[in-house]
Coordinates of C-alpha atoms in Angstrom, one line a residue:
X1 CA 1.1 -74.0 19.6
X2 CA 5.0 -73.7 19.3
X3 CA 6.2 -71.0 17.0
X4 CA 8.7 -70.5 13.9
X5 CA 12.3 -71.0 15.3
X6 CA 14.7 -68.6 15.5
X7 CA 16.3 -69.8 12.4
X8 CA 13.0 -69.6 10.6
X9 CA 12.3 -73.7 10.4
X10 CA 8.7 -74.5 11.3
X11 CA 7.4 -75.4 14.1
X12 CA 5.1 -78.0 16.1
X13 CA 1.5 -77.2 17.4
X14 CA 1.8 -78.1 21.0
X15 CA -1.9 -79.4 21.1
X16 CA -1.8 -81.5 18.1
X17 CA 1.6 -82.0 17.0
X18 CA 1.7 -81.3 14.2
X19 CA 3.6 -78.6 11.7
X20 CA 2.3 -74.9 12.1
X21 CA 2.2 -74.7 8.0
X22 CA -1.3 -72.4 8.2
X23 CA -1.8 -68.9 8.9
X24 CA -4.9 -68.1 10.7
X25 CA -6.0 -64.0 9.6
X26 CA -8.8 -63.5 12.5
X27 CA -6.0 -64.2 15.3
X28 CA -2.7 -63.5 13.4
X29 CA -1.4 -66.8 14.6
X30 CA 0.6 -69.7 12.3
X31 CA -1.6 -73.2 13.0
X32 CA -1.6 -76.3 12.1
X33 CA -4.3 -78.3 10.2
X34 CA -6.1 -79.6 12.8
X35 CA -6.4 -76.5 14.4
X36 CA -7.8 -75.1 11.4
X37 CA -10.0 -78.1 11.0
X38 CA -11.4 -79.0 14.8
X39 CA -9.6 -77.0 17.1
X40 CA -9.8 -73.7 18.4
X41 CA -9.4 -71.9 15.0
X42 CA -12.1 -73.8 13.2
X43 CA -14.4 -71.5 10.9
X44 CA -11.4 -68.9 11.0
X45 CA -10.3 -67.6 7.6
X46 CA -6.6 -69.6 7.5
X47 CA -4.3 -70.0 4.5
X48 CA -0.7 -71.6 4.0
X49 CA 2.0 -70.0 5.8
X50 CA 3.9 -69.3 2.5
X51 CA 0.6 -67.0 1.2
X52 CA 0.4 -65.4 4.4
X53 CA 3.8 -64.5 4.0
X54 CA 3.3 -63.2 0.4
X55 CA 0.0 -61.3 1.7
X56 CA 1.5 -59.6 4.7
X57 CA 5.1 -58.3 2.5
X58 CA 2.4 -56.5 0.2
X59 CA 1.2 -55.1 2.9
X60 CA 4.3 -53.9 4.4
X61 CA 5.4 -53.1 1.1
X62 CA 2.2 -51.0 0.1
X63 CA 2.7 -49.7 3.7
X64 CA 6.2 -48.4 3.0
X65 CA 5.5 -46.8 -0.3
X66 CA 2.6 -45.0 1.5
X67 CA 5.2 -44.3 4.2
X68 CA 7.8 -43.1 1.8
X69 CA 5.4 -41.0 0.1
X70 CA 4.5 -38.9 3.4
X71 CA 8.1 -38.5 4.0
X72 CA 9.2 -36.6 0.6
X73 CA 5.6 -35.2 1.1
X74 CA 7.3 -34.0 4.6
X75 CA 10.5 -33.3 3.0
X76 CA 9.4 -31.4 0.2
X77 CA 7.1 -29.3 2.7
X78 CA 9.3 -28.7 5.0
X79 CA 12.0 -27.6 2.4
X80 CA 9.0 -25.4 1.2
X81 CA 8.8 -24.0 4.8
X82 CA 13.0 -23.5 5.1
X83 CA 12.6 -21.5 2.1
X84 CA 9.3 -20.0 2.7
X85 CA 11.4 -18.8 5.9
X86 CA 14.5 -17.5 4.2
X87 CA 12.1 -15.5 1.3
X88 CA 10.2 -14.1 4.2
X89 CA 13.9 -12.8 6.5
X90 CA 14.9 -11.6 3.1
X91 CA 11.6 -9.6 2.2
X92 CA 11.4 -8.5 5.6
X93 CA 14.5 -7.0 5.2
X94 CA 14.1 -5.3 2.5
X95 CA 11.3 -4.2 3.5
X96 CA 12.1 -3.1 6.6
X97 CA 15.3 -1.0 4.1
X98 CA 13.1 0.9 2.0
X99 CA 11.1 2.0 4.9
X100 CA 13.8 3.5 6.4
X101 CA 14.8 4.8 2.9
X102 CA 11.0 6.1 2.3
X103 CA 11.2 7.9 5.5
X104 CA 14.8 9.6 5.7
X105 CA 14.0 11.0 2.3
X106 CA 10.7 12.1 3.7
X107 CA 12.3 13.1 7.0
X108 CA 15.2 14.8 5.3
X109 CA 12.8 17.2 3.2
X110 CA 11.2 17.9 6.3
X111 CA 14.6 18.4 8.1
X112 CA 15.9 20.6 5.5
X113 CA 13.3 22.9 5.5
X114 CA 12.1 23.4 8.8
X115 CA 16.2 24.3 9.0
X116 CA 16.1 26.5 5.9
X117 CA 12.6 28.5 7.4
X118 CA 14.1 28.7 10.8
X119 CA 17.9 30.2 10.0
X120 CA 15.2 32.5 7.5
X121 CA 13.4 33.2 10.3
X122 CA 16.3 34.1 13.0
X123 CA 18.0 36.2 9.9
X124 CA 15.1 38.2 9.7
X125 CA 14.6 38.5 13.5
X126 CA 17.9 39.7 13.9
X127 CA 18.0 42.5 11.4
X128 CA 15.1 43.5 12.8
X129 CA 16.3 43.5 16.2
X130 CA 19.8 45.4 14.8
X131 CA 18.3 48.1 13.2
X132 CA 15.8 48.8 16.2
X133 CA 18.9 48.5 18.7
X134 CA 20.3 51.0 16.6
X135 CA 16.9 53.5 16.4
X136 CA 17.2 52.7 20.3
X137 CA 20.4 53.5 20.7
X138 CA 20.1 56.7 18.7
X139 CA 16.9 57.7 20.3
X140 CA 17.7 57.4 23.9
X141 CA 21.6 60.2 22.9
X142 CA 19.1 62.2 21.3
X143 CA 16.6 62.1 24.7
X144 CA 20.1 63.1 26.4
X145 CA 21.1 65.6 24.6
X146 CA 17.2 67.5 24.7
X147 CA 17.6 67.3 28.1
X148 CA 20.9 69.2 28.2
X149 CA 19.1 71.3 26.6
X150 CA 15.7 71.3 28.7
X151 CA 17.0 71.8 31.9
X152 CA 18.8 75.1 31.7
X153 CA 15.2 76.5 30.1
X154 CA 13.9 75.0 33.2
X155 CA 16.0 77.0 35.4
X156 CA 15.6 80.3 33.3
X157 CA 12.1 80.2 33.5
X158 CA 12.4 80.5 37.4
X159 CA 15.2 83.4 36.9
X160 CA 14.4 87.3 36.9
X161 CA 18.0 87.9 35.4
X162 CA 16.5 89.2 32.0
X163 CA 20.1 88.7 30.9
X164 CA 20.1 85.3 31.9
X165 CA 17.0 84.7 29.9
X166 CA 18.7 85.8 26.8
X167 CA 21.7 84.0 26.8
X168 CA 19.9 80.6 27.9
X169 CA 17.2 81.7 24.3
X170 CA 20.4 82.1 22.4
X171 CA 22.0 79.1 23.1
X172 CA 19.2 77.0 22.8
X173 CA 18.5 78.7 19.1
X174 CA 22.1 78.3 18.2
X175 CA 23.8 75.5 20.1
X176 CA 24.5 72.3 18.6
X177 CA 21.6 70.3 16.5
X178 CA 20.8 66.5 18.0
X179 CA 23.8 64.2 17.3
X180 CA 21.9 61.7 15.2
X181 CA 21.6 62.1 11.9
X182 CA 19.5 59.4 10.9
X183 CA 16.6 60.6 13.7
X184 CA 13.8 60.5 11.2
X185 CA 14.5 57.3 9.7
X186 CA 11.5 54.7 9.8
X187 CA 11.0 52.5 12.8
X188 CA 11.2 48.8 11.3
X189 CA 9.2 45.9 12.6
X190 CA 9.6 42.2 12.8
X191 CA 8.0 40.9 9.0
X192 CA 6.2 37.8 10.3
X193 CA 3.8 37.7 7.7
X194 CA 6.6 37.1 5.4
X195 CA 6.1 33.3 6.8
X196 CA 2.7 33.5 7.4
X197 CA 0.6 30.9 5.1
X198 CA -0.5 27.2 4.9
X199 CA 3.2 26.4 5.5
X200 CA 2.4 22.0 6.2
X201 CA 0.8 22.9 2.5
X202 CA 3.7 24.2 1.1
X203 CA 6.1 21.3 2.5
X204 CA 4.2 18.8 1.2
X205 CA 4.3 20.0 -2.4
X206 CA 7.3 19.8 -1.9
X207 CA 7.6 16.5 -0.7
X208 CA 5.9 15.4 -3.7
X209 CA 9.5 15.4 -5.2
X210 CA 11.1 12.5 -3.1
X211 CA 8.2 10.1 -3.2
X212 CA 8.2 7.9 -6.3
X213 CA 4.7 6.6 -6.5
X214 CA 1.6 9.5 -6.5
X215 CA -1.6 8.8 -7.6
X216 CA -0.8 8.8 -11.8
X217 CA -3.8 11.1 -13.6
X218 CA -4.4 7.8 -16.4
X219 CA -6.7 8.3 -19.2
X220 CA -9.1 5.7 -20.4
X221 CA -8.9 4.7 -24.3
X222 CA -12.2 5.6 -25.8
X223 CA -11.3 2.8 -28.8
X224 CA -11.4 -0.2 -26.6
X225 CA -14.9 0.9 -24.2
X226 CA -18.3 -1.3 -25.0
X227 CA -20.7 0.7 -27.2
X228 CA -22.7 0.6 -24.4
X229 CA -20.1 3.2 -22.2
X230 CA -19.6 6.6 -22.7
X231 CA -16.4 8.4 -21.9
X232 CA -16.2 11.4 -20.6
X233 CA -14.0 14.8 -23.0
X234 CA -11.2 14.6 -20.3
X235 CA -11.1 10.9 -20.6
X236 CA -11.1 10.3 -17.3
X237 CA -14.5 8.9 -16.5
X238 CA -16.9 6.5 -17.6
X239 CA -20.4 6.5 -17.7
X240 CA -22.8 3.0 -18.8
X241 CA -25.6 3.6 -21.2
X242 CA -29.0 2.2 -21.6
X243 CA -28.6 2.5 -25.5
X244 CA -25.7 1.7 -27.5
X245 CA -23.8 5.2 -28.9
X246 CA -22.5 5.6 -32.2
X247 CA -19.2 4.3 -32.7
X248 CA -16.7 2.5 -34.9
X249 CA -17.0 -1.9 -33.8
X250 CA -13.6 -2.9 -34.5
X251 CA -11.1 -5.5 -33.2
X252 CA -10.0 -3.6 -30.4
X253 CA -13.4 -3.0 -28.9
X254 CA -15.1 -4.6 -26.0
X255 CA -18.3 -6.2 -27.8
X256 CA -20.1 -8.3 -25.1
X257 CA -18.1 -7.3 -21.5
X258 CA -19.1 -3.5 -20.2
X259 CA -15.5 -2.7 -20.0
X260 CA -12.5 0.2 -21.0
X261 CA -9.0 -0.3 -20.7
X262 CA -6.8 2.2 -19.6
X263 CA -4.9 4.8 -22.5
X264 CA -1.7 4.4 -20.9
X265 CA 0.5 0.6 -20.4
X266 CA 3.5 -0.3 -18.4
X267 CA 5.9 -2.9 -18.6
X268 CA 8.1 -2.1 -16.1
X269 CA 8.3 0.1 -12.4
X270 CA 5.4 0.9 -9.9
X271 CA 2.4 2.6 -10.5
X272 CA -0.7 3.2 -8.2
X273 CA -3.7 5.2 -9.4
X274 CA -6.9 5.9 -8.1
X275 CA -10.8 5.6 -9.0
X276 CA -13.9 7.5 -7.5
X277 CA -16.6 4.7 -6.7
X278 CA -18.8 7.0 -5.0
X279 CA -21.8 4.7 -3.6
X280 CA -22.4 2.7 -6.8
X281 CA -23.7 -1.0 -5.6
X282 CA -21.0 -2.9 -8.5
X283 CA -17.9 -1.9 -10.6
X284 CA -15.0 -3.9 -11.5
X285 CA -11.7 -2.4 -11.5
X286 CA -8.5 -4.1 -12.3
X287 CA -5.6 -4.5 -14.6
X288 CA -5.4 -6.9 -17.7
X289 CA -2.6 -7.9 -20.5
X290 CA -2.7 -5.8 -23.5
X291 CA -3.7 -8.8 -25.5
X292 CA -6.6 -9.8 -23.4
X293 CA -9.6 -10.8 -25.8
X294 CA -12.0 -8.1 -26.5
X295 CA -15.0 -10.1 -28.2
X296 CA -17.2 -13.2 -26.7
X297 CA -17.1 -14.3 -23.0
X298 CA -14.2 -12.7 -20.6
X299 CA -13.5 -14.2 -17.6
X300 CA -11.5 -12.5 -14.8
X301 CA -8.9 -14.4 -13.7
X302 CA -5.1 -14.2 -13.2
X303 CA -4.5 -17.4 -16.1
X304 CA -6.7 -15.0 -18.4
X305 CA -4.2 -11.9 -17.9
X306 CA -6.6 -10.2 -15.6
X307 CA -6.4 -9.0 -12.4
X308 CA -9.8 -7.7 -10.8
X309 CA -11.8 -6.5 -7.9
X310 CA -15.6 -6.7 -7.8
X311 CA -18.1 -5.4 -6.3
X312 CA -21.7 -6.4 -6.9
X313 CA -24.8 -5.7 -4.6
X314 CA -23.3 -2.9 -2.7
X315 CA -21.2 -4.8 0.1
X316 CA -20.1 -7.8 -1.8
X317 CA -16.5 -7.2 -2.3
X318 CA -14.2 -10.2 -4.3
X319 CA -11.1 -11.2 -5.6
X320 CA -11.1 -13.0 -9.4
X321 CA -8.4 -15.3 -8.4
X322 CA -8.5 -19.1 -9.0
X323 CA -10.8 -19.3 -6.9
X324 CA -13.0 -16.3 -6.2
X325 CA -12.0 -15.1 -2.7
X326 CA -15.0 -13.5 -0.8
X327 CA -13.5 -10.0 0.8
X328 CA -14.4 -8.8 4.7
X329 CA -14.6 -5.0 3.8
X330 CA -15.3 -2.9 7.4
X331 CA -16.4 0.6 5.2
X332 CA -17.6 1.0 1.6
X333 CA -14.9 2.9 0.1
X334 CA -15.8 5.7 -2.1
X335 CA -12.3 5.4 -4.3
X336 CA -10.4 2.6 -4.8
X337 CA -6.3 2.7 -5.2
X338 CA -4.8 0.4 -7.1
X339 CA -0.7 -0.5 -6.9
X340 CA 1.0 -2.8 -9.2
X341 CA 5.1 -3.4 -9.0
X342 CA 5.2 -5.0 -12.3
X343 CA 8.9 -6.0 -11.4
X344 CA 8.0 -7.4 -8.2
X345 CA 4.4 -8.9 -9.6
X346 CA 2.4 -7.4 -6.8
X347 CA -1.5 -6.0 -7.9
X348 CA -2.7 -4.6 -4.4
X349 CA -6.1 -3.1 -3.7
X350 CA -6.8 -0.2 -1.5
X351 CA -9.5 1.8 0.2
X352 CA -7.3 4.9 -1.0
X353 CA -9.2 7.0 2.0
X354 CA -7.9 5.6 4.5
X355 CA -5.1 3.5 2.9
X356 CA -6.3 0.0 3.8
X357 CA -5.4 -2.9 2.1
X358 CA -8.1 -4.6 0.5
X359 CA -6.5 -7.8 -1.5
X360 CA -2.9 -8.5 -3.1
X361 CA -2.5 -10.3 -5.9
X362 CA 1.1 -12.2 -6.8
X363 CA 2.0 -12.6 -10.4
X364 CA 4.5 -13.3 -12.3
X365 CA 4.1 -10.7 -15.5
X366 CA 4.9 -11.5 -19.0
X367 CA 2.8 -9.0 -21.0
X368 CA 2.7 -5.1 -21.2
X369 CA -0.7 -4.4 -18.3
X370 CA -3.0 -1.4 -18.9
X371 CA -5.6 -0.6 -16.2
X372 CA -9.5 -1.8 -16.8
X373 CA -12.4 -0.3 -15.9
X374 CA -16.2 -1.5 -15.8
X375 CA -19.0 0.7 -14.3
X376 CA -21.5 -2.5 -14.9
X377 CA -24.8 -2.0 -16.2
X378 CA -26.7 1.2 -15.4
X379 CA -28.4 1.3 -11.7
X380 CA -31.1 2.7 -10.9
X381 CA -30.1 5.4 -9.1
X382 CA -27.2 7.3 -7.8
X383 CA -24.1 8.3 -9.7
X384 CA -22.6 5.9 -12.7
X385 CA -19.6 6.9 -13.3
X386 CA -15.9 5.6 -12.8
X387 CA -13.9 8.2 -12.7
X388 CA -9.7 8.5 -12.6
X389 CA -8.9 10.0 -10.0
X390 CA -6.2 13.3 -10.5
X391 CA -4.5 14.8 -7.6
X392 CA -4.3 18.1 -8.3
X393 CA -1.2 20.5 -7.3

């Protein structure tokens, strides 16, 4: 069978001799009727050349819209990864800035007063050793000058020259008194206890005044907590109930979701605060909008303005986010940190014993946040409460 010519006019079957004006689709091969009909194509699936043609520039054409769709797929990706790449130099960067801030202004404290205790320290050492160089110096003429006066009593004693012994009595009574006048003045000593005492203690206090972000003392709000969760006089912890206590229902109030908010919002910097879990088997700890509904069914999740951490059963630790994200927790913490940069719309989790992070959360902040609180229902045993955790100084 001859084929289309170069110039695209048809051409002849070289079996039958006739016009290759069919299209067989099982071989893929132009044909011409009686190829179709009796020859070696017969009970193939053939159609005319010109809807063959139609057939196959769908096909390419489908093919290069599906072809052109990978490719700004690929070019929006990898412009996603050029700039995924940039964002990441940058905040490593800066990063890798404020740690070196975070640190001279940590090491600089440290710098400045191991310097300051040390010159304290040699000042009092050399006082010390000046005043008892100058006892010393004082003692050891006054040694000299007994001795003048020791060793002609020495000799008299071996004399038989009663005159002798006379005049060596009278001199010793009247000669000249000791030199140094200040020859009952206290010996000193070296004060050491002077900087004696938990001194790492006493450095860290007052490192506490270079770094930014210490565990904040928050408050819960007593007006927003379920009727079914008592708060503590200090405000600072939070205990479920098995009955509902006495209080005011209003707008403001958790009504079906065991919860609290915080006393205390933000709208701007970094804060980090801390909560004593003890061993309780759930909680739910987080931050949420100001404006976050109080009544009916609350859902945690980032589009409802809430940012949470659950735990339920004792060891199953999740992130709300959309969706849930199961957490790999080594150790049960027994308080929980929580850090949000509202500016740089970062909610971070932490076992706050041993600093490990737990999950981050990246928003983008629009509302004032207050912290949230939910000690669940009441377990069976062990202790309830949430509880804020203050550092005390």
């Amino acid at each position: 069978m001859e084929q289309e010519g170069a110039h695209g006019e048809v051409g002849r079957c070289a079996e039958h001799g006739k016009k290759l004006v069919y299209f067989c689709r099982v071989e893929k091969l132009r044909v011409c009727s009686k190829c179709a009909i009796v020859g070696s194509h017969r009970g193939h699936t053939v159609v005319a050349v010109e809807e063959a043609l139609r057939e196959l520039k769908e096909l390419l054409s489908a093919r290069s819209v599906k072809l052109g769709a990978e490719s700004s797929e690929q070019a929006l990706r990898l412009e996603e990864i050029e700039q995924n790449t940039t964002t990441a130099k940058e905040e490593a960067e800066a990063l890798q800035r404020q740690v070196q801030d975070d640190f001279s202004a940590l090491r600089n404290v440290l710098d400045s007063e191991e310097k300051a205790l040390r010159e304290s320290i040699a000042a009092e050492a050399q006082h010390a050793l000046q005043e008892l160089g100058r006892l010393k110096a004082e003692c050891l003429r006054r040694a000299e000058h007994l001795r003048t006066l020791v060793d002609p009593l020495h000799v008299a004693l071996n004399s038989t020259d009663l005159s002798d012994i006379l005049k060596v009595l009278h001199i010793s009574s009247d000669g000249p008194s000791c030199p140094c006048e200040t020859v009952n003045d206290p010996i000193v000593r070296f004060e050491a206890e002077k900087f004696y005492g938990p001194l790492q203690y006493r450095v860290w206090k007052k490192m506490f005044q270079v770094i930014q972000t210490v565990p904040e003392a928050y408050t819960l709000d007593p007006s927003t907590s379920h009727p079914h969760l008592e708060i503590s006089m200090n405000r600072r912890s939070v205990i479920p109930c098995r009955e509902a206590l006495q209080v005011a229902y209003t707008d403001g109030r958790f009504s079906s979701c065991l919860c609290v908010l915080g006393a205390e919002a933000f709208s701007t910097g970094k804060h980090y605060w801390e909560v004593t879990v003890s061993k309780k088997a759930k909680w739910d700890l987080g931050v949420a909008y100001s404006s976050v509904p109080r009544h009916g069914a609350i859902i945690y999740r980032p589009s409802s303005g809430i940012w949470c951490l659950t735990l339920r059963d004792g060891c199953c630790y999740e992130a709300c986010d959309e969706p849930d994200i199961q957490l790999m927790v080594q150790r049960k913490p027994g308080r929980i940190g929580i850090y949000v940069d509202y500016e740089g719309g970062v909610v971070s989790f932490l076992d706050a014993e041993t600093m490990q992070m737990l999950h981050i959360f990246r928003a983008h902040f629009t509302d004032q946040l207050l912290p949230l609180y939910s000690p669940c229902a009441r377990e069976e045993e062990g202790d309830q409460r949430l509880t804020v955790f203050k550092l005390n100084m």
